[in-house]
Amino acid sequence: MAVWVISILFVLTYLGMAAGGIRGLRIDRSWIAGGAAVLLLFSGAITPAQAAEHLDAGALLLLLALMLISAQFDFSGVYAWLNQRLNHWPDRPNVLLLGVVALGGVLSAILVNDIVAFALTPLLCHSLLARKLDPRPFLLALALACNAGSSASLIGNPQNILIGQAGGLDFWSYTWIAGPPALAALAITYAVIWLQWHKRWGVAEPLVQTEASPEQVYGARSYLKPLLASVALLALFSTSIPREYSALMIAVLVMISRRVDSRDYVQQVDWNLLLLFAGLFVVSGAALSLPQVAGLAGTLSDIGLLPQGAVSLASLSLLAGNLIGNVPFVILLLGVMPDISEGMLVGLGIMSTLAGNLLIIGSVVNLIVAESARRQGVQLGFIDYARSGVPVTILSMLVAGLWLVLGGWMGW
């Protein structure tokens, strides 16, 4: 009975990942994964001890710590200051576009890209609407750049955090390999959006400054704290100290403040994303521990349905990442391929992230930008996104695949 319960809930969970929710109910992928985990425990199919064994505590703690550190950038006014710098180029939209791509890409390499997108989207919408510019190309650039830039780092997005923890990858070695294709993806993002939008993003109108500058609101010295935290974090990642310990230590230190309550930091954490991780860990771990599923994974490998090289990995990333989401895809693939090579892990981090740029449903970042823009009165539709996302994704993944193969990290 336990085998049947685990198998059915596993299948239903990943069908829910593909559907994105349940029609008629206001629930999402996180609730589906968390609810399935609870049902496994309630039914007695697994014990609490077994559920705890399936959780990757290191990945969860690292993600939590990075969210707390990222909150400091918001509380210190860094995002507002960066947005103000972008506002210096409204009469030169091509330069403004370049700034958005560069800003989204760089920040997403050192912070969790979901939080970068969440923080910058309303700021961009407010500024661009006030200038009478069409916000859509710049929001597209932000979403695509956040995904592309995050592929360069093991802390740039949730799936890369998991890959780095699961494979014990060296932080800087990964960036050395993933950095060039990430930069290429950012350049492709700029080129595609400029070609598609440069004749129709409008003409900027002058703006009367009515709001206080970030320096007046936050104080210029407030920027020093997140800067020092980032430098210290990257320095600690160069040591042998486990990354989750380093990030937690920095998070505890940045939460010491005379101006911001510690509970405000906690409220900035994306608990929904952590629930998705935890639920998928339990459900996938329970299913993959079954002998029947383990045998099926071996059979899939024997007949070549599991990725063996750059082409198969890119194809599977595009299909599964845009069907069930890149985080569920990575958790599932790591479960069925426990002995995955280091080169394949690096390729998985790059390909699964770049594949999220294909469609608006392919990445949480895309959905965050679209939903946040909608609340500001800007509609970023499925077709608008796909028109830019498809060419950016195909070209970016082609460059990444060539880089990985020619560099000797993966075969074809």
mmCIF file of C-alpha atoms in Angstrom:
data_model
loop_
_atom_site.group_PDB
_atom_site.id
_atom_site.type_symbol
_atom_site.label_atom_id
_atom_site.label_comp_id
_atom_site.label_asym_id
_atom_site.label_seq_id
_atom_site.Cartn_x
_atom_site.Cartn_y
_atom_site.Cartn_z
ATOM 1 C CA MET A 1 0.000 0.000 0.000
ATOM 2 C CA ALA A 2 2.839 2.414 0.838
ATOM 3 C CA VAL A 3 4.370 1.847 -2.604
ATOM 4 C CA TRP A 4 1.085 2.711 -4.301
ATOM 5 C CA VAL A 5 0.523 5.813 -2.164
ATOM 6 C CA ILE A 6 4.038 7.108 -2.835
ATOM 7 C CA SER A 7 3.819 6.373 -6.558
ATOM 8 C CA ILE A 8 0.404 8.003 -7.009
ATOM 9 C CA LEU A 9 1.320 11.124 -5.042
ATOM 10 C CA PHE A 10 4.608 11.402 -6.934
ATOM 11 C CA VAL A 11 2.814 11.311 -10.292
ATOM 12 C CA LEU A 12 0.086 13.710 -9.142
ATOM 13 C CA THR A 13 2.689 16.133 -7.758
ATOM 14 C CA TYR A 14 4.548 16.411 -11.036
ATOM 15 C CA LEU A 15 1.297 16.668 -12.974
ATOM 16 C CA GLY A 16 0.518 19.570 -10.665
ATOM 17 C CA MET A 17 3.945 21.058 -11.434
ATOM 18 C CA ALA A 18 3.080 20.906 -15.133
ATOM 19 C CA ALA A 19 -0.392 22.422 -14.617
ATOM 20 C CA GLY A 20 0.894 25.096 -12.266
ATOM 21 C CA GLY A 21 -2.062 24.658 -9.930
ATOM 22 C CA ILE A 22 -5.581 23.249 -9.775
ATOM 23 C CA ARG A 23 -8.290 24.899 -11.849
ATOM 24 C CA GLY A 24 -10.829 26.750 -9.730
ATOM 25 C CA LEU A 25 -8.611 26.826 -6.628
ATOM 26 C CA ARG A 26 -6.182 29.579 -5.642
ATOM 27 C CA ILE A 27 -3.272 27.226 -4.971
ATOM 28 C CA ASP A 28 0.091 26.969 -6.678
ATOM 29 C CA ARG A 29 3.006 24.563 -7.155
ATOM 30 C CA SER A 30 4.308 25.146 -3.630
ATOM 31 C CA TRP A 31 1.023 24.115 -2.039
ATOM 32 C CA ILE A 32 0.850 21.026 -4.255
ATOM 33 C CA ALA A 33 4.344 19.891 -3.260
ATOM 34 C CA GLY A 34 3.817 20.682 0.414
ATOM 35 C CA GLY A 35 0.377 19.069 0.471
ATOM 36 C CA ALA A 36 1.702 15.890 -1.131
ATOM 37 C CA ALA A 37 4.446 15.671 1.494
ATOM 38 C CA VAL A 38 1.873 16.041 4.269
ATOM 39 C CA LEU A 39 -0.272 13.292 2.728
ATOM 40 C CA LEU A 40 2.728 10.965 2.635
ATOM 41 C CA LEU A 41 3.212 11.509 6.357
ATOM 42 C CA PHE A 42 -0.497 11.356 7.221
ATOM 43 C CA SER A 43 -0.980 8.101 5.322
ATOM 44 C CA GLY A 44 1.974 6.477 7.030
ATOM 45 C CA ALA A 45 3.707 5.843 3.694
ATOM 46 C CA ILE A 46 6.825 7.470 5.166
ATOM 47 C CA THR A 47 7.858 8.381 8.695
ATOM 48 C CA PRO A 48 8.972 11.823 9.884
ATOM 49 C CA ALA A 49 12.513 10.463 10.163
ATOM 50 C CA GLN A 50 12.428 9.306 6.544
ATOM 51 C CA ALA A 51 11.043 12.665 5.419
ATOM 52 C CA ALA A 52 13.876 14.432 7.232
ATOM 53 C CA GLU A 53 16.416 12.213 5.467
ATOM 54 C CA HIS A 54 15.086 13.314 2.084
ATOM 55 C CA LEU A 55 15.429 17.025 2.896
ATOM 56 C CA ASP A 56 18.614 18.720 1.708
ATOM 57 C CA ALA A 57 19.125 20.889 4.771
ATOM 58 C CA GLY A 58 22.230 22.548 3.328
ATOM 59 C CA ALA A 59 20.417 23.799 0.227
ATOM 60 C CA LEU A 60 17.421 25.026 2.234
ATOM 61 C CA LEU A 61 19.584 26.880 4.756
ATOM 62 C CA LEU A 62 21.728 28.446 2.030
ATOM 63 C CA LEU A 63 18.645 29.676 0.173
ATOM 64 C CA LEU A 64 17.166 31.078 3.400
ATOM 65 C CA ALA A 65 20.395 32.892 4.273
ATOM 66 C CA LEU A 66 20.756 34.409 0.798
ATOM 67 C CA MET A 67 17.184 35.724 0.977
ATOM 68 C CA LEU A 68 17.955 37.430 4.297
ATOM 69 C CA ILE A 69 21.129 38.977 2.870
ATOM 70 C CA SER A 70 19.270 40.124 -0.244
ATOM 71 C CA ALA A 71 16.740 41.910 1.955
ATOM 72 C CA GLN A 72 19.551 44.191 3.143
ATOM 73 C CA PHE A 73 19.909 45.577 -0.390
ATOM 74 C CA ASP A 74 16.286 46.681 -0.260
ATOM 75 C CA PHE A 75 16.410 48.096 3.274
ATOM 76 C CA SER A 76 19.618 50.014 2.504
ATOM 77 C CA GLY A 77 18.108 51.689 -0.555
ATOM 78 C CA VAL A 78 20.520 50.044 -3.005
ATOM 79 C CA TYR A 79 17.751 49.072 -5.419
ATOM 80 C CA ALA A 80 16.263 52.580 -5.284
ATOM 81 C CA TRP A 81 19.703 54.118 -5.884
ATOM 82 C CA LEU A 82 20.391 51.848 -8.863
ATOM 83 C CA ASN A 83 16.983 52.653 -10.319
ATOM 84 C CA GLN A 84 17.739 56.363 -9.961
ATOM 85 C CA ARG A 85 20.979 55.871 -11.899
ATOM 86 C CA LEU A 86 19.020 54.191 -14.682
ATOM 87 C CA ASN A 87 16.703 57.198 -14.788
ATOM 88 C CA HIS A 88 19.584 59.331 -16.037
ATOM 89 C CA TRP A 89 19.174 57.837 -19.521
ATOM 90 C CA PRO A 90 15.438 58.058 -20.337
ATOM 91 C CA ASP A 91 16.136 60.099 -23.475
ATOM 92 C CA ARG A 92 18.515 57.362 -24.673
ATOM 93 C CA PRO A 93 16.430 54.179 -24.357
ATOM 94 C CA ASN A 94 19.144 52.060 -25.959
ATOM 95 C CA VAL A 95 21.523 52.969 -23.125
ATOM 96 C CA LEU A 96 18.743 52.498 -20.572
ATOM 97 C CA LEU A 97 18.118 49.011 -21.988
ATOM 98 C CA LEU A 98 21.822 48.198 -21.682
ATOM 99 C CA GLY A 99 21.750 49.365 -18.066
ATOM 100 C CA VAL A 100 18.746 47.161 -17.242
ATOM 101 C CA VAL A 101 20.399 44.099 -18.817
ATOM 102 C CA ALA A 102 23.697 44.720 -17.036
ATOM 103 C CA LEU A 103 22.057 45.491 -13.700
ATOM 104 C CA GLY A 104 19.749 42.477 -13.761
ATOM 105 C CA GLY A 105 22.545 40.159 -14.854
ATOM 106 C CA VAL A 106 25.175 41.282 -12.333
ATOM 107 C CA LEU A 107 22.836 41.432 -9.330
ATOM 108 C CA SER A 108 21.381 38.016 -10.152
ATOM 109 C CA ALA A 109 24.851 36.461 -10.152
ATOM 110 C CA ILE A 110 25.447 37.440 -6.521
ATOM 111 C CA LEU A 111 21.871 37.468 -5.179
ATOM 112 C CA VAL A 112 18.916 35.139 -5.651
ATOM 113 C CA ASN A 113 17.413 36.255 -8.980
ATOM 114 C CA ASP A 114 13.824 35.974 -7.752
ATOM 115 C CA ILE A 115 14.432 38.721 -5.198
ATOM 116 C CA VAL A 116 16.216 40.960 -7.717
ATOM 117 C CA ALA A 117 13.256 40.725 -10.092
ATOM 118 C CA PHE A 118 10.766 41.321 -7.287
ATOM 119 C CA ALA A 119 12.614 44.446 -6.103
ATOM 120 C CA LEU A 120 13.374 46.090 -9.444
ATOM 121 C CA THR A 121 10.144 45.480 -11.390
ATOM 122 C CA PRO A 122 7.904 48.010 -9.585
ATOM 123 C CA LEU A 123 10.699 50.594 -9.567
ATOM 124 C CA LEU A 124 11.182 50.251 -13.327
ATOM 125 C CA CYS A 125 7.449 50.382 -14.023
ATOM 126 C CA HIS A 126 7.004 53.532 -11.939
ATOM 127 C CA SER A 127 9.915 55.349 -13.599
ATOM 128 C CA LEU A 128 9.137 54.316 -17.176
ATOM 129 C CA LEU A 129 5.430 55.059 -16.969
ATOM 130 C CA ALA A 130 6.216 58.487 -15.550
ATOM 131 C CA ARG A 131 8.467 59.107 -18.572
ATOM 132 C CA LYS A 132 5.788 57.819 -21.009
ATOM 133 C CA LEU A 133 8.078 55.020 -22.232
ATOM 134 C CA ASP A 134 6.676 51.549 -22.933
ATOM 135 C CA PRO A 135 7.885 49.463 -19.965
ATOM 136 C CA ARG A 136 7.485 46.086 -21.741
ATOM 137 C CA PRO A 137 10.858 45.841 -23.519
ATOM 138 C CA PHE A 138 12.701 46.863 -20.358
ATOM 139 C CA LEU A 139 10.742 44.395 -18.224
ATOM 140 C CA LEU A 140 11.473 41.661 -20.751
ATOM 141 C CA ALA A 141 15.136 42.621 -20.554
ATOM 142 C CA LEU A 142 15.013 42.435 -16.765
ATOM 143 C CA ALA A 143 13.451 38.955 -16.681
ATOM 144 C CA LEU A 144 15.725 37.522 -19.371
ATOM 145 C CA ALA A 145 18.833 39.111 -17.851
ATOM 146 C CA CYS A 146 18.017 37.889 -14.346
ATOM 147 C CA ASN A 147 17.847 34.328 -15.629
ATOM 148 C CA ALA A 148 20.929 34.652 -17.831
ATOM 149 C CA GLY A 149 23.059 36.341 -15.181
ATOM 150 C CA SER A 150 22.058 33.872 -12.483
ATOM 151 C CA SER A 151 23.391 30.980 -14.571
ATOM 152 C CA ALA A 152 26.933 32.268 -13.924
ATOM 153 C CA SER A 153 26.826 31.545 -10.192
ATOM 154 C CA LEU A 154 26.005 28.736 -7.783
ATOM 155 C CA ILE A 155 23.994 31.203 -5.671
ATOM 156 C CA GLY A 156 22.198 32.989 -8.504
ATOM 157 C CA ASN A 157 19.019 30.923 -8.473
ATOM 158 C CA PRO A 158 17.374 28.120 -6.482
ATOM 159 C CA GLN A 159 18.235 25.274 -8.846
ATOM 160 C CA ASN A 160 21.905 26.246 -8.978
ATOM 161 C CA ILE A 161 22.017 26.378 -5.187
ATOM 162 C CA LEU A 162 20.727 22.809 -5.169
ATOM 163 C CA ILE A 163 23.153 21.669 -7.877
ATOM 164 C CA GLY A 164 26.127 23.187 -6.076
ATOM 165 C CA GLN A 165 25.160 21.583 -2.784
ATOM 166 C CA ALA A 166 24.347 18.178 -4.280
ATOM 167 C CA GLY A 167 27.564 17.966 -6.302
ATOM 168 C CA GLY A 168 29.882 19.743 -3.879
ATOM 169 C CA LEU A 169 30.981 22.032 -6.729
ATOM 170 C CA ASP A 170 33.644 24.651 -6.149
ATOM 171 C CA PHE A 171 32.096 28.112 -6.279
ATOM 172 C CA TRP A 172 34.718 29.889 -8.379
ATOM 173 C CA SER A 173 35.474 26.926 -10.650
ATOM 174 C CA TYR A 174 31.812 26.827 -11.641
ATOM 175 C CA THR A 175 31.755 30.577 -12.331
ATOM 176 C CA TRP A 176 34.913 30.284 -14.438
ATOM 177 C CA ILE A 177 33.095 27.834 -16.727
ATOM 178 C CA ALA A 178 29.590 29.323 -16.602
ATOM 179 C CA GLY A 179 30.567 32.992 -16.763
ATOM 180 C CA PRO A 180 31.332 33.271 -20.511
ATOM 181 C CA PRO A 181 28.051 31.711 -21.730
ATOM 182 C CA ALA A 182 26.165 33.848 -19.209
ATOM 183 C CA LEU A 183 27.799 36.997 -20.603
ATOM 184 C CA ALA A 184 26.963 35.819 -24.122
ATOM 185 C CA ALA A 185 23.338 35.296 -23.066
ATOM 186 C CA LEU A 186 23.203 38.861 -21.701
ATOM 187 C CA ALA A 187 24.594 40.233 -24.972
ATOM 188 C CA ILE A 188 22.037 38.190 -26.939
ATOM 189 C CA THR A 189 19.246 39.493 -24.689
ATOM 190 C CA TYR A 190 20.215 43.089 -25.409
ATOM 191 C CA ALA A 191 20.578 42.515 -29.153
ATOM 192 C CA VAL A 192 17.251 40.690 -29.573
ATOM 193 C CA ILE A 193 15.188 43.181 -27.581
ATOM 194 C CA TRP A 194 16.851 46.175 -29.239
ATOM 195 C CA LEU A 195 16.123 44.746 -32.699
ATOM 196 C CA GLN A 196 12.501 44.048 -31.800
ATOM 197 C CA TRP A 197 11.659 47.198 -29.843
ATOM 198 C CA HIS A 198 13.977 50.100 -30.722
ATOM 199 C CA LYS A 199 11.438 51.700 -33.077
ATOM 200 C CA ARG A 200 8.445 51.429 -30.793
ATOM 201 C CA TRP A 201 9.402 51.969 -27.156
ATOM 202 C CA GLY A 202 8.401 55.626 -27.361
ATOM 203 C CA VAL A 203 10.021 58.972 -26.659
ATOM 204 C CA ALA A 204 10.797 59.946 -23.085
ATOM 205 C CA GLU A 205 9.091 62.995 -21.631
ATOM 206 C CA PRO A 206 10.741 65.226 -19.006
ATOM 207 C CA LEU A 207 10.008 64.369 -15.413
ATOM 208 C CA VAL A 208 9.624 66.858 -12.594
ATOM 209 C CA GLN A 209 11.534 65.543 -9.574
ATOM 210 C CA THR A 210 9.075 65.418 -6.672
ATOM 211 C CA GLU A 211 10.526 62.606 -4.608
ATOM 212 C CA ALA A 212 13.502 62.684 -2.283
ATOM 213 C CA SER A 213 16.664 61.015 -3.523
ATOM 214 C CA PRO A 214 17.671 57.644 -2.002
ATOM 215 C CA GLU A 215 20.631 59.366 -0.317
ATOM 216 C CA GLN A 216 18.223 61.708 1.490
ATOM 217 C CA VAL A 217 15.926 58.852 2.546
ATOM 218 C CA TYR A 218 18.470 56.170 3.485
ATOM 219 C CA GLY A 219 21.752 58.023 3.887
ATOM 220 C CA ALA A 220 24.783 57.437 1.671
ATOM 221 C CA ARG A 221 26.528 55.305 4.293
ATOM 222 C CA SER A 222 23.681 52.776 4.235
ATOM 223 C CA TYR A 223 25.062 51.375 0.969
ATOM 224 C CA LEU A 224 28.229 50.277 2.735
ATOM 225 C CA LYS A 225 26.574 47.476 4.703
ATOM 226 C CA PRO A 226 25.282 45.378 1.773
ATOM 227 C CA LEU A 227 28.542 45.998 -0.107
ATOM 228 C CA LEU A 228 30.653 44.689 2.760
ATOM 229 C CA ALA A 229 28.273 41.757 3.242
ATOM 230 C CA SER A 230 28.622 40.768 -0.428
ATOM 231 C CA VAL A 231 32.425 41.010 -0.355
ATOM 232 C CA ALA A 232 32.616 38.992 2.862
ATOM 233 C CA LEU A 233 30.248 36.362 1.481
ATOM 234 C CA LEU A 234 32.231 35.867 -1.721
ATOM 235 C CA ALA A 235 35.464 35.734 0.286
ATOM 236 C CA LEU A 236 34.048 33.031 2.561
ATOM 237 C CA PHE A 237 32.909 31.060 -0.479
ATOM 238 C CA SER A 238 36.593 30.853 -1.435
ATOM 239 C CA THR A 239 37.341 28.896 1.750
ATOM 240 C CA SER A 240 36.573 25.327 2.764
ATOM 241 C CA ILE A 241 33.783 26.452 5.118
ATOM 242 C CA PRO A 242 30.423 25.024 3.958
ATOM 243 C CA ARG A 243 28.569 27.667 1.974
ATOM 244 C CA GLU A 244 25.411 27.422 4.077
ATOM 245 C CA TYR A 245 27.413 28.181 7.261
ATOM 246 C CA SER A 246 29.102 31.175 5.635
ATOM 247 C CA ALA A 247 25.832 32.591 4.324
ATOM 248 C CA LEU A 248 24.035 32.073 7.636
ATOM 249 C CA MET A 249 26.809 33.878 9.517
ATOM 250 C CA ILE A 250 26.659 36.871 7.167
ATOM 251 C CA ALA A 251 22.845 36.863 7.353
ATOM 252 C CA VAL A 252 22.921 36.972 11.161
ATOM 253 C CA LEU A 253 25.355 39.890 11.068
ATOM 254 C CA VAL A 254 23.419 41.996 8.527
ATOM 255 C CA MET A 255 20.238 41.563 10.575
ATOM 256 C CA ILE A 256 21.862 43.553 13.384
ATOM 257 C CA SER A 257 20.424 47.013 12.765
ATOM 258 C CA ARG A 258 19.365 50.151 14.619
ATOM 259 C CA ARG A 259 16.838 51.070 11.920
ATOM 260 C CA VAL A 260 15.250 47.826 10.671
ATOM 261 C CA ASP A 261 13.539 45.280 12.936
ATOM 262 C CA SER A 262 14.838 41.748 12.613
ATOM 263 C CA ARG A 263 11.290 40.541 11.957
ATOM 264 C CA ASP A 264 11.246 42.726 8.820
ATOM 265 C CA TYR A 265 14.107 40.672 7.411
ATOM 266 C CA VAL A 266 12.195 37.478 8.106
ATOM 267 C CA GLN A 267 9.139 38.871 6.329
ATOM 268 C CA GLN A 268 11.251 39.367 3.182
ATOM 269 C CA VAL A 269 11.929 35.623 2.925
ATOM 270 C CA ASP A 270 10.097 33.801 0.129
ATOM 271 C CA TRP A 271 8.629 31.050 2.294
ATOM 272 C CA ASN A 272 6.568 29.852 -0.655
ATOM 273 C CA LEU A 273 9.743 28.920 -2.528
ATOM 274 C CA LEU A 274 11.186 27.166 0.521
ATOM 275 C CA LEU A 275 7.955 25.177 0.835
ATOM 276 C CA LEU A 276 8.257 24.139 -2.821
ATOM 277 C CA PHE A 277 11.808 22.919 -2.212
ATOM 278 C CA ALA A 278 10.919 21.031 0.966
ATOM 279 C CA GLY A 279 7.836 19.385 -0.515
ATOM 280 C CA LEU A 280 9.645 18.269 -3.663
ATOM 281 C CA PHE A 281 12.561 16.915 -1.628
ATOM 282 C CA VAL A 282 10.191 14.725 0.400
ATOM 283 C CA VAL A 283 7.982 13.551 -2.472
ATOM 284 C CA SER A 284 10.830 12.913 -4.920
ATOM 285 C CA GLY A 285 13.033 11.340 -2.279
ATOM 286 C CA ALA A 286 10.285 8.966 -1.177
ATOM 287 C CA ALA A 287 9.593 7.886 -4.764
ATOM 288 C CA LEU A 288 13.237 7.507 -5.761
ATOM 289 C CA SER A 289 13.926 5.352 -2.696
ATOM 290 C CA LEU A 290 11.516 2.715 -4.030
ATOM 291 C CA PRO A 291 13.325 -0.207 -5.685
ATOM 292 C CA GLN A 292 10.845 -0.145 -8.571
ATOM 293 C CA VAL A 293 11.642 3.503 -9.381
ATOM 294 C CA ALA A 294 15.369 2.964 -9.005
ATOM 295 C CA GLY A 295 15.142 0.125 -11.531
ATOM 296 C CA LEU A 296 13.140 2.353 -13.891
ATOM 297 C CA ALA A 297 15.844 5.029 -13.717
ATOM 298 C CA GLY A 298 18.428 2.435 -14.720
ATOM 299 C CA THR A 299 16.278 1.350 -17.644
ATOM 300 C CA LEU A 300 15.820 4.945 -18.834
ATOM 301 C CA SER A 301 19.579 5.407 -18.733
ATOM 302 C CA ASP A 302 20.201 2.198 -20.680
ATOM 303 C CA ILE A 303 17.869 3.216 -23.515
ATOM 304 C CA GLY A 304 19.287 6.742 -23.672
ATOM 305 C CA LEU A 305 16.359 8.733 -22.284
ATOM 306 C CA LEU A 306 18.525 10.389 -19.646
ATOM 307 C CA PRO A 307 20.921 13.127 -20.793
ATOM 308 C CA GLN A 308 24.303 11.918 -21.991
ATOM 309 C CA GLY A 309 25.701 15.104 -23.547
ATOM 310 C CA ALA A 310 25.053 18.754 -24.364
ATOM 311 C CA VAL A 311 22.349 18.161 -26.982
ATOM 312 C CA SER A 312 20.248 15.772 -24.895
ATOM 313 C CA LEU A 313 20.690 17.892 -21.748
ATOM 314 C CA ALA A 314 19.633 21.077 -23.566
ATOM 315 C CA SER A 315 16.619 19.339 -25.122
ATOM 316 C CA LEU A 316 15.480 17.832 -21.833
ATOM 317 C CA SER A 317 15.996 21.151 -20.024
ATOM 318 C CA LEU A 318 13.846 22.977 -22.570
ATOM 319 C CA LEU A 319 11.073 20.388 -22.407
ATOM 320 C CA ALA A 320 10.948 19.585 -18.707
ATOM 321 C CA GLY A 321 11.941 23.043 -17.478
ATOM 322 C CA ASN A 322 9.041 24.676 -19.309
ATOM 323 C CA LEU A 323 6.636 21.855 -18.482
ATOM 324 C CA ILE A 324 7.142 21.250 -14.758
ATOM 325 C CA GLY A 325 9.545 24.124 -13.906
ATOM 326 C CA ASN A 326 13.318 24.193 -13.635
ATOM 327 C CA VAL A 327 13.459 23.584 -9.857
ATOM 328 C CA PRO A 328 11.273 20.426 -9.953
ATOM 329 C CA PHE A 329 13.184 19.268 -13.044
ATOM 330 C CA VAL A 330 16.571 19.617 -11.339
ATOM 331 C CA ILE A 331 15.402 17.881 -8.159
ATOM 332 C CA LEU A 332 13.994 15.005 -10.192
ATOM 333 C CA LEU A 333 17.029 14.629 -12.448
ATOM 334 C CA LEU A 334 19.480 14.669 -9.539
ATOM 335 C CA GLY A 335 17.391 11.958 -7.932
ATOM 336 C CA VAL A 336 17.428 9.602 -10.932
ATOM 337 C CA MET A 337 21.090 10.353 -11.729
ATOM 338 C CA PRO A 338 22.878 10.184 -8.343
ATOM 339 C CA ASP A 339 26.296 9.586 -9.936
ATOM 340 C CA ILE A 340 26.115 12.502 -12.365
ATOM 341 C CA SER A 341 29.535 13.811 -13.424
ATOM 342 C CA GLU A 342 30.864 17.236 -12.491
ATOM 343 C CA GLY A 343 30.794 18.383 -16.124
ATOM 344 C CA MET A 344 27.158 17.327 -16.435
ATOM 345 C CA LEU A 345 26.325 19.168 -13.196
ATOM 346 C CA VAL A 346 27.867 22.369 -14.546
ATOM 347 C CA GLY A 347 25.982 21.903 -17.810
ATOM 348 C CA LEU A 348 22.764 21.275 -15.878
ATOM 349 C CA GLY A 349 23.195 24.529 -13.947
ATOM 350 C CA ILE A 350 23.697 26.502 -17.157
ATOM 351 C CA MET A 351 21.147 24.771 -19.390
ATOM 352 C CA SER A 352 18.311 24.468 -16.874
ATOM 353 C CA THR A 353 18.619 28.184 -16.093
ATOM 354 C CA LEU A 354 18.843 29.419 -19.686
ATOM 355 C CA ALA A 355 15.922 27.154 -20.653
ATOM 356 C CA GLY A 356 13.744 29.126 -18.235
ATOM 357 C CA ASN A 357 13.883 32.077 -20.624
ATOM 358 C CA LEU A 358 11.888 30.290 -23.327
ATOM 359 C CA LEU A 359 8.348 31.013 -22.114
ATOM 360 C CA ILE A 360 6.821 33.157 -19.410
ATOM 361 C CA ILE A 361 5.929 29.989 -17.448
ATOM 362 C CA GLY A 362 9.460 28.611 -17.641
ATOM 363 C CA SER A 363 10.877 30.425 -14.623
ATOM 364 C CA VAL A 364 9.621 31.872 -11.359
ATOM 365 C CA VAL A 365 11.467 35.096 -12.253
ATOM 366 C CA ASN A 366 9.358 35.529 -15.389
ATOM 367 C CA LEU A 367 6.150 35.098 -13.413
ATOM 368 C CA ILE A 368 7.343 37.523 -10.730
ATOM 369 C CA VAL A 369 8.069 40.214 -13.323
ATOM 370 C CA ALA A 370 4.763 39.654 -15.129
ATOM 371 C CA GLU A 371 2.670 39.653 -11.951
ATOM 372 C CA SER A 372 4.460 42.625 -10.379
ATOM 373 C CA ALA A 373 4.100 44.575 -13.649
ATOM 374 C CA ARG A 374 0.384 43.755 -13.789
ATOM 375 C CA ARG A 375 -0.068 45.311 -10.340
ATOM 376 C CA GLN A 376 1.534 48.472 -11.756
ATOM 377 C CA GLY A 377 -0.877 48.508 -14.703
ATOM 378 C CA VAL A 378 1.491 46.978 -17.281
ATOM 379 C CA GLN A 379 0.390 43.846 -19.133
ATOM 380 C CA LEU A 380 3.270 41.556 -20.144
ATOM 381 C CA GLY A 381 1.534 38.841 -22.146
ATOM 382 C CA PHE A 382 2.493 35.319 -23.164
ATOM 383 C CA ILE A 383 3.072 36.311 -26.803
ATOM 384 C CA ASP A 384 5.058 39.439 -25.882
ATOM 385 C CA TYR A 385 7.357 37.313 -23.782
ATOM 386 C CA ALA A 386 7.699 34.403 -26.224
ATOM 387 C CA ARG A 387 8.550 36.736 -29.093
ATOM 388 C CA SER A 388 11.748 37.695 -27.273
ATOM 389 C CA GLY A 389 12.225 34.657 -25.052
ATOM 390 C CA VAL A 390 12.319 32.024 -27.797
ATOM 391 C CA PRO A 391 15.166 33.517 -29.891
ATOM 392 C CA VAL A 392 17.122 34.543 -26.783
ATOM 393 C CA THR A 393 16.852 31.032 -25.339
ATOM 394 C CA ILE A 394 17.723 29.143 -28.522
ATOM 395 C CA LEU A 395 20.729 31.346 -29.288
ATOM 396 C CA SER A 396 21.939 31.360 -25.676
ATOM 397 C CA MET A 397 21.718 27.600 -25.293
ATOM 398 C CA LEU A 398 23.441 27.078 -28.639
ATOM 399 C CA VAL A 399 26.370 29.239 -27.500
ATOM 400 C CA ALA A 400 26.457 27.508 -24.103
ATOM 401 C CA GLY A 401 26.427 24.057 -25.687
ATOM 402 C CA LEU A 402 29.289 24.917 -28.037
ATOM 403 C CA TRP A 403 31.270 26.391 -25.141
ATOM 404 C CA LEU A 404 30.807 23.292 -22.970
ATOM 405 C CA VAL A 405 31.699 20.878 -25.773
ATOM 406 C CA LEU A 406 34.667 22.803 -27.173
ATOM 407 C CA GLY A 407 35.971 23.351 -23.655
ATOM 408 C CA GLY A 408 35.923 19.620 -23.015
ATOM 409 C CA TRP A 409 33.504 19.737 -20.092
ATOM 410 C CA MET A 410 30.775 17.766 -21.912
ATOM 411 C CA GLY A 411 30.354 15.639 -24.993
ATOM 412 C CA TRP A 412 27.809 16.197 -27.715
#
